CSV table of C-alpha atoms in Angstrom, one decimal:
chain,number,residue,atom,x,y,z
N,1,MET,CA,0.0,0.0,0.0
N,2,ASN,CA,1.3,3.4,-1.0
N,3,GLN,CA,1.3,6.2,1.6
N,4,ASP,CA,1.9,9.9,0.9
N,5,ASN,CA,2.0,11.0,4.6
N,6,GLY,CA,-0.8,13.4,4.0
N,7,LYS,CA,1.3,15.9,2.0
N,8,SER,CA,-0.3,17.3,-1.1
N,9,VAL,CA,-0.1,20.3,-3.4
N,10,VAL,CA,-2.8,21.9,-5.6
N,11,ARG,CA,-2.2,22.6,-9.2
N,12,THR,CA,-4.5,24.1,-11.9
N,13,ILE,CA,-5.1,22.0,-15.0
N,14,ARG,CA,-5.9,24.0,-18.1
N,15,VAL,CA,-7.9,22.4,-20.9
N,16,THR,CA,-7.7,24.4,-24.2
N,17,THR,CA,-10.3,23.6,-26.9
N,18,THR,CA,-10.3,24.9,-30.5
N,19,SER,CA,-12.6,24.3,-33.4
N,20,GLU,CA,-13.2,25.4,-36.9
N,21,VAL,CA,-15.7,24.6,-39.6
N,22,LEU,CA,-14.5,22.4,-42.5
N,23,ALA,CA,-15.9,24.4,-45.4
N,24,ASP,CA,-14.9,21.7,-48.0
N,25,VAL,CA,-16.8,18.9,-46.1
N,26,PRO,CA,-20.6,18.7,-46.6
N,27,PRO,CA,-22.7,19.3,-43.4
N,28,VAL,CA,-24.4,16.3,-41.9
N,29,SER,CA,-27.6,18.2,-41.9
N,30,GLU,CA,-28.7,21.9,-42.0
N,31,GLY,CA,-27.2,23.8,-39.1
N,32,PHE,CA,-24.7,21.0,-38.2
N,33,PRO,CA,-21.5,21.6,-40.2
N,34,MET,CA,-18.5,19.3,-39.9
N,35,ARG,CA,-15.7,20.7,-37.7
N,36,LYS,CA,-12.1,20.0,-36.9
N,37,TRP,CA,-11.5,20.3,-33.2
N,38,SER,CA,-8.7,19.8,-30.7
N,39,VAL,CA,-8.3,19.5,-27.0
N,40,LYS,CA,-5.0,19.8,-25.1
N,41,ILE,CA,-3.8,19.7,-21.4
N,42,THR,CA,-1.4,22.0,-19.7
N,43,LEU,CA,-0.6,23.2,-16.2
N,44,VAL,CA,-1.0,26.8,-15.1
N,45,GLY,CA,2.3,28.3,-13.9
N,46,PRO,CA,2.9,30.9,-11.2
N,47,SER,CA,2.6,33.7,-13.7
N,48,GLY,CA,-0.6,32.3,-15.3
N,49,SER,CA,1.2,31.0,-18.4
N,50,ASP,CA,1.0,27.4,-19.8
N,51,VAL,CA,3.4,24.9,-18.3
N,52,PRO,CA,3.9,21.4,-19.8
N,53,ALA,CA,1.8,18.9,-17.9
N,54,ASN,CA,4.8,16.5,-17.5
N,55,ILE,CA,3.4,15.2,-14.2
N,56,PHE,CA,1.3,12.9,-16.2
N,57,ASP,CA,2.4,9.6,-17.8
N,58,LYS,CA,-0.5,9.7,-20.2
N,59,VAL,CA,-4.0,11.1,-20.7
N,60,THR,CA,-7.0,9.2,-21.8
N,61,TYR,CA,-9.9,10.9,-23.6
N,62,LYS,CA,-13.3,9.0,-23.5
N,63,LEU,CA,-15.2,10.3,-26.5
N,64,HIS,CA,-18.8,9.8,-27.5
N,65,PRO,CA,-19.5,6.1,-28.2
N,66,THR,CA,-20.3,7.0,-31.8
N,67,PHE,CA,-16.7,7.7,-32.5
N,68,GLN,CA,-14.5,4.9,-33.9
N,69,ASN,CA,-12.1,3.8,-31.1
N,70,PRO,CA,-13.8,6.2,-28.5
N,71,ASN,CA,-11.0,5.7,-25.9
N,72,ARG,CA,-7.9,7.7,-27.0
N,73,THR,CA,-4.7,7.6,-25.0
N,74,LEU,CA,-1.8,10.1,-25.6
N,75,LYS,CA,1.5,9.9,-23.9
N,76,LYS,CA,3.3,13.1,-24.6
N,77,PRO,CA,2.6,16.7,-23.4
N,78,PRO,CA,0.5,18.6,-24.3
N,79,PHE,CA,-1.6,15.4,-24.9
N,80,LYS,CA,-3.3,17.1,-27.8
N,81,LEU,CA,-6.2,15.2,-29.3
N,82,GLU,CA,-7.4,16.2,-32.8
N,83,GLU,CA,-10.7,15.0,-34.3
N,84,GLN,CA,-13.5,15.8,-36.6
N,85,GLY,CA,-17.2,15.8,-35.9
N,86,TRP,CA,-20.4,17.8,-35.8
N,87,GLY,CA,-21.9,17.1,-32.4
N,88,GLU,CA,-21.2,18.5,-28.9
N,89,PHE,CA,-20.9,16.2,-25.9
N,90,ASP,CA,-19.3,15.7,-22.5
N,91,MET,CA,-16.1,13.7,-22.5
N,92,THR,CA,-14.3,12.2,-19.5
N,93,ILE,CA,-10.6,13.0,-19.4
N,94,ILE,CA,-8.5,10.7,-17.3
N,95,MET,CA,-5.0,11.9,-16.4
N,96,HIS,CA,-2.6,9.3,-15.2
N,97,VAL,CA,-0.1,10.8,-12.6
N,98,LEU,CA,3.4,9.5,-12.9
N,99,ASP,CA,5.4,8.0,-9.9
N,100,LYS,CA,2.3,6.0,-9.0
N,101,GLY,CA,0.5,9.1,-8.1
N,102,GLY,CA,-2.9,7.7,-9.1
N,103,GLU,CA,-5.4,9.0,-11.6
N,104,LYS,CA,-7.3,12.3,-11.9
N,105,SER,CA,-10.6,12.6,-13.8
N,106,ILE,CA,-12.5,15.6,-15.1
N,107,ILE,CA,-15.5,16.1,-17.2
N,108,HIS,CA,-15.0,18.3,-20.2
N,109,ASP,CA,-17.8,20.0,-22.1
N,110,LEU,CA,-16.9,19.9,-25.8
N,111,ASN,CA,-18.9,22.7,-27.5
N,112,PHE,CA,-18.7,25.0,-30.5
N,113,LEU,CA,-19.9,28.2,-29.1
N,114,GLU,CA,-16.5,29.8,-29.6
N,115,PRO,CA,-13.6,28.9,-31.9
N,116,LYS,CA,-11.4,28.7,-28.8
N,117,TYR,CA,-12.1,28.5,-25.1
N,118,VAL,CA,-10.3,27.5,-21.9
N,119,THR,CA,-11.5,25.7,-18.8
N,120,GLU,CA,-9.5,25.2,-15.6
N,121,HIS,CA,-9.7,22.6,-12.8
N,122,LYS,CA,-7.9,22.7,-9.5
N,123,LEU,CA,-6.6,19.3,-8.4
N,124,SER,CA,-4.4,18.1,-5.6
N,125,PHE,CA,-1.4,15.9,-6.0
N,126,PRO,CA,0.9,14.0,-3.5
N,127,SER,CA,4.1,16.0,-3.0
N,128,SER,CA,6.0,13.3,-1.0
N,129,ARG,CA,7.0,11.3,-4.0
N,130,PRO,CA,10.5,12.3,-5.1
N,131,LEU,CA,10.1,12.3,-8.9
N,132,LEU,CA,6.6,13.8,-8.9
N,133,ALA,CA,7.6,16.5,-6.4
N,134,LYS,CA,10.5,17.5,-8.6
N,135,LEU,CA,8.2,18.0,-11.6
N,136,LEU,CA,5.5,19.7,-9.5
N,137,ALA,CA,8.2,22.3,-8.5
N,138,GLU,CA,8.3,23.4,-12.1
N,139,SER,CA,4.8,24.8,-11.9
N,140,GLY,CA,4.8,26.3,-8.4
N,141,SER,CA,6.0,26.1,-4.9
N,142,LEU,CA,5.8,23.0,-2.7
N,143,PRO,CA,4.6,22.8,0.9
N,144,ASP,CA,8.0,22.3,2.4
N,145,SER,CA,9.9,24.7,0.2
N,146,ALA,CA,9.7,27.6,2.6
N,147,ALA,CA,10.6,25.5,5.6
N,148,ALA,CA,13.6,24.2,3.8
N,149,GLY,CA,15.3,27.6,3.9
N,150,SER,CA,14.4,28.4,7.5
N,151,PRO,CA,17.4,28.8,9.9
N,152,LEU,CA,17.7,26.0,12.5
N,153,PRO,CA,18.3,26.5,16.3
N,154,ALA,CA,21.9,25.9,17.4
N,155,ASP,CA,21.2,22.4,18.7
N,156,GLU,CA,19.2,21.4,15.7
N,157,SER,CA,21.9,22.8,13.4
N,158,LYS,CA,24.5,20.6,15.0
N,159,LYS,CA,22.2,17.6,14.6
N,160,GLU,CA,21.6,18.5,10.9
N,161,LYS,CA,25.4,18.8,10.4
N,162,ARG,CA,26.0,15.4,11.8
N,163,LYS,CA,23.2,14.0,9.7
N,164,HIS,CA,24.6,15.6,6.6
N,165,GLU,CA,28.1,14.3,7.3
N,166,GLY,CA,26.6,10.8,7.8
N,167,THR,CA,24.7,11.1,4.5
N,168,GLU,CA,27.8,12.2,2.6
N,169,ALA,CA,29.8,9.3,4.0
N,170,SER,CA,26.9,6.9,3.0
N,171,LYS,CA,26.9,8.3,-0.5
N,172,LYS,CA,30.7,7.8,-0.8
N,173,LYS,CA,30.3,4.2,0.4
N,174,SER,CA,27.4,3.6,-1.9
N,175,LYS,CA,29.3,5.0,-4.9
N,176,HIS,CA,32.3,2.8,-4.0
N,177,GLU,CA,30.1,-0.4,-3.7
N,178,LYS,CA,28.3,0.3,-7.0
N,179,ALA,CA,31.7,0.5,-8.7
N,180,SER,CA,32.0,-3.2,-8.1
N,181,ILE,CA,29.0,-3.8,-10.4
N,182,ASP,CA,29.3,-3.0,-14.0
N,183,VAL,CA,25.9,-1.4,-14.5
N,184,GLU,CA,26.2,-1.2,-18.2
N,185,ARG,CA,27.0,-4.9,-18.5
N,186,LEU,CA,24.1,-5.6,-16.2
N,187,ALA,CA,21.8,-3.6,-18.4
N,188,GLU,CA,23.0,-5.6,-21.5
N,189,GLY,CA,22.4,-8.8,-19.6
N,190,LEU,CA,18.9,-7.9,-18.7
N,191,GLU,CA,18.1,-7.3,-22.4
N,192,LYS,CA,19.1,-10.9,-23.1
N,193,LEU,CA,16.8,-12.5,-20.6
N,194,GLY,CA,13.7,-14.5,-21.6
N,195,GLN,CA,10.2,-13.8,-20.5
N,196,ASP,CA,10.2,-16.1,-17.5
N,197,ASP,CA,13.5,-14.6,-16.2
N,198,ILE,CA,12.2,-11.1,-16.8
N,199,LEU,CA,9.2,-11.9,-14.6
N,200,GLN,CA,11.6,-13.0,-11.8
N,201,VAL,CA,13.6,-9.8,-12.1
N,202,VAL,CA,10.4,-7.7,-11.9
N,203,GLN,CA,9.4,-9.7,-8.7
N,204,MET,CA,12.8,-9.2,-7.1
N,205,VAL,CA,12.8,-5.4,-7.9
N,206,THR,CA,9.2,-5.0,-6.6
N,207,GLU,CA,9.9,-7.0,-3.4
N,208,ASN,CA,13.0,-4.9,-2.6
N,209,ARG,CA,11.7,-1.5,-3.7
N,210,THR,CA,12.8,1.6,-1.8
N,211,PRO,CA,11.5,5.2,-2.1
N,212,ASP,CA,14.7,6.3,-3.9
N,213,MET,CA,14.3,3.9,-6.8
N,214,TYR,CA,12.8,4.9,-10.1
N,215,ILE,CA,10.4,2.3,-11.4
N,216,LYS,CA,7.7,2.6,-13.9
N,217,ASN,CA,5.4,-0.4,-14.5
N,218,ASP,CA,3.0,0.2,-17.4
N,219,VAL,CA,0.7,-2.7,-17.1
N,220,GLU,CA,-1.5,-1.6,-20.0
N,221,GLU,CA,1.4,-1.5,-22.4
N,222,GLY,CA,3.2,-4.5,-20.8
N,223,GLU,CA,6.3,-2.5,-20.2
N,224,PHE,CA,8.5,-2.3,-17.1
N,225,HIS,CA,11.2,0.4,-16.7
N,226,LEU,CA,13.8,1.0,-14.0
N,227,ASP,CA,16.9,3.1,-13.5
N,228,LEU,CA,19.6,0.8,-12.4
N,229,PHE,CA,21.6,3.7,-10.9
N,230,THR,CA,18.8,4.3,-8.4
N,231,LEU,CA,18.8,0.7,-7.1
N,232,PRO,CA,20.4,0.0,-3.7
N,233,ASP,CA,23.6,-2.0,-3.6
N,234,ASN,CA,22.1,-5.2,-2.2
N,235,LEU,CA,19.5,-5.3,-5.0
N,236,LEU,CA,22.1,-4.6,-7.7
N,237,LYS,CA,24.1,-7.5,-6.4
N,238,MET,CA,21.1,-9.8,-6.4
N,239,LEU,CA,20.3,-8.8,-10.0
N,240,TRP,CA,24.0,-9.2,-11.0
N,241,ASP,CA,24.2,-12.7,-9.6
N,242,PHE,CA,20.8,-13.7,-11.2
N,243,VAL,CA,21.7,-12.3,-14.6
N,244,LYS,CA,25.2,-13.8,-14.6
N,245,LYS,CA,23.7,-17.3,-14.2
N,246,ARG,CA,21.3,-16.8,-17.1
N,247,ALA,CA,23.0,-14.6,-19.6
N,248,ASP,CA,26.5,-14.2,-21.0
N,249,ILE,CA,27.8,-11.1,-19.2
């Protein structure tokens, strides 16, 4: 079970819709001309300008069931959907938050009253997830950002200094230990594994996951991504021993 320690931040999602009449396409009936329309998703930055919505892995648009393939999924900002049609309808937009931040859904009123219009939605996102928090910082402040720069009392400052020194020593040790594993060779070995072995690797990584690891498991696409350099030393050693037995590395 994932826990976010109650920390969250609010961001404004901006949905921009445009439409234009297709003069060279015959209308379906009088008063209902065919139109080309588009919908895109951005975040609203501190100054009110558009900011790429890179906090989402993908965005799914659920169109009217009369459309061919009514569920459309886009994976790159600004997640712009372009279509043609003559009717107005309410669509559900599902935004998949990266770093296992869950899903956010909104209802969007697609209409042709104006050639361009903007709607905004305020949504909250967990700010305790490292990767997600880093990207959220690009569109505004985070709850702990002000506290991070506050001066510490003398006793707390000493504690923080000892903690920092311990952390630096840990980093040096970690870097040294990682040097004993050829990460590039490990990556090449993983590419050579069969399906059954890959499933075992996924299980090992999942069972030994820590908050500092970057993992992306896209079940829908059948893809599993991980950054080997974010893995702890004990897990790297486990993977190395496993791959060495099953692949030529």
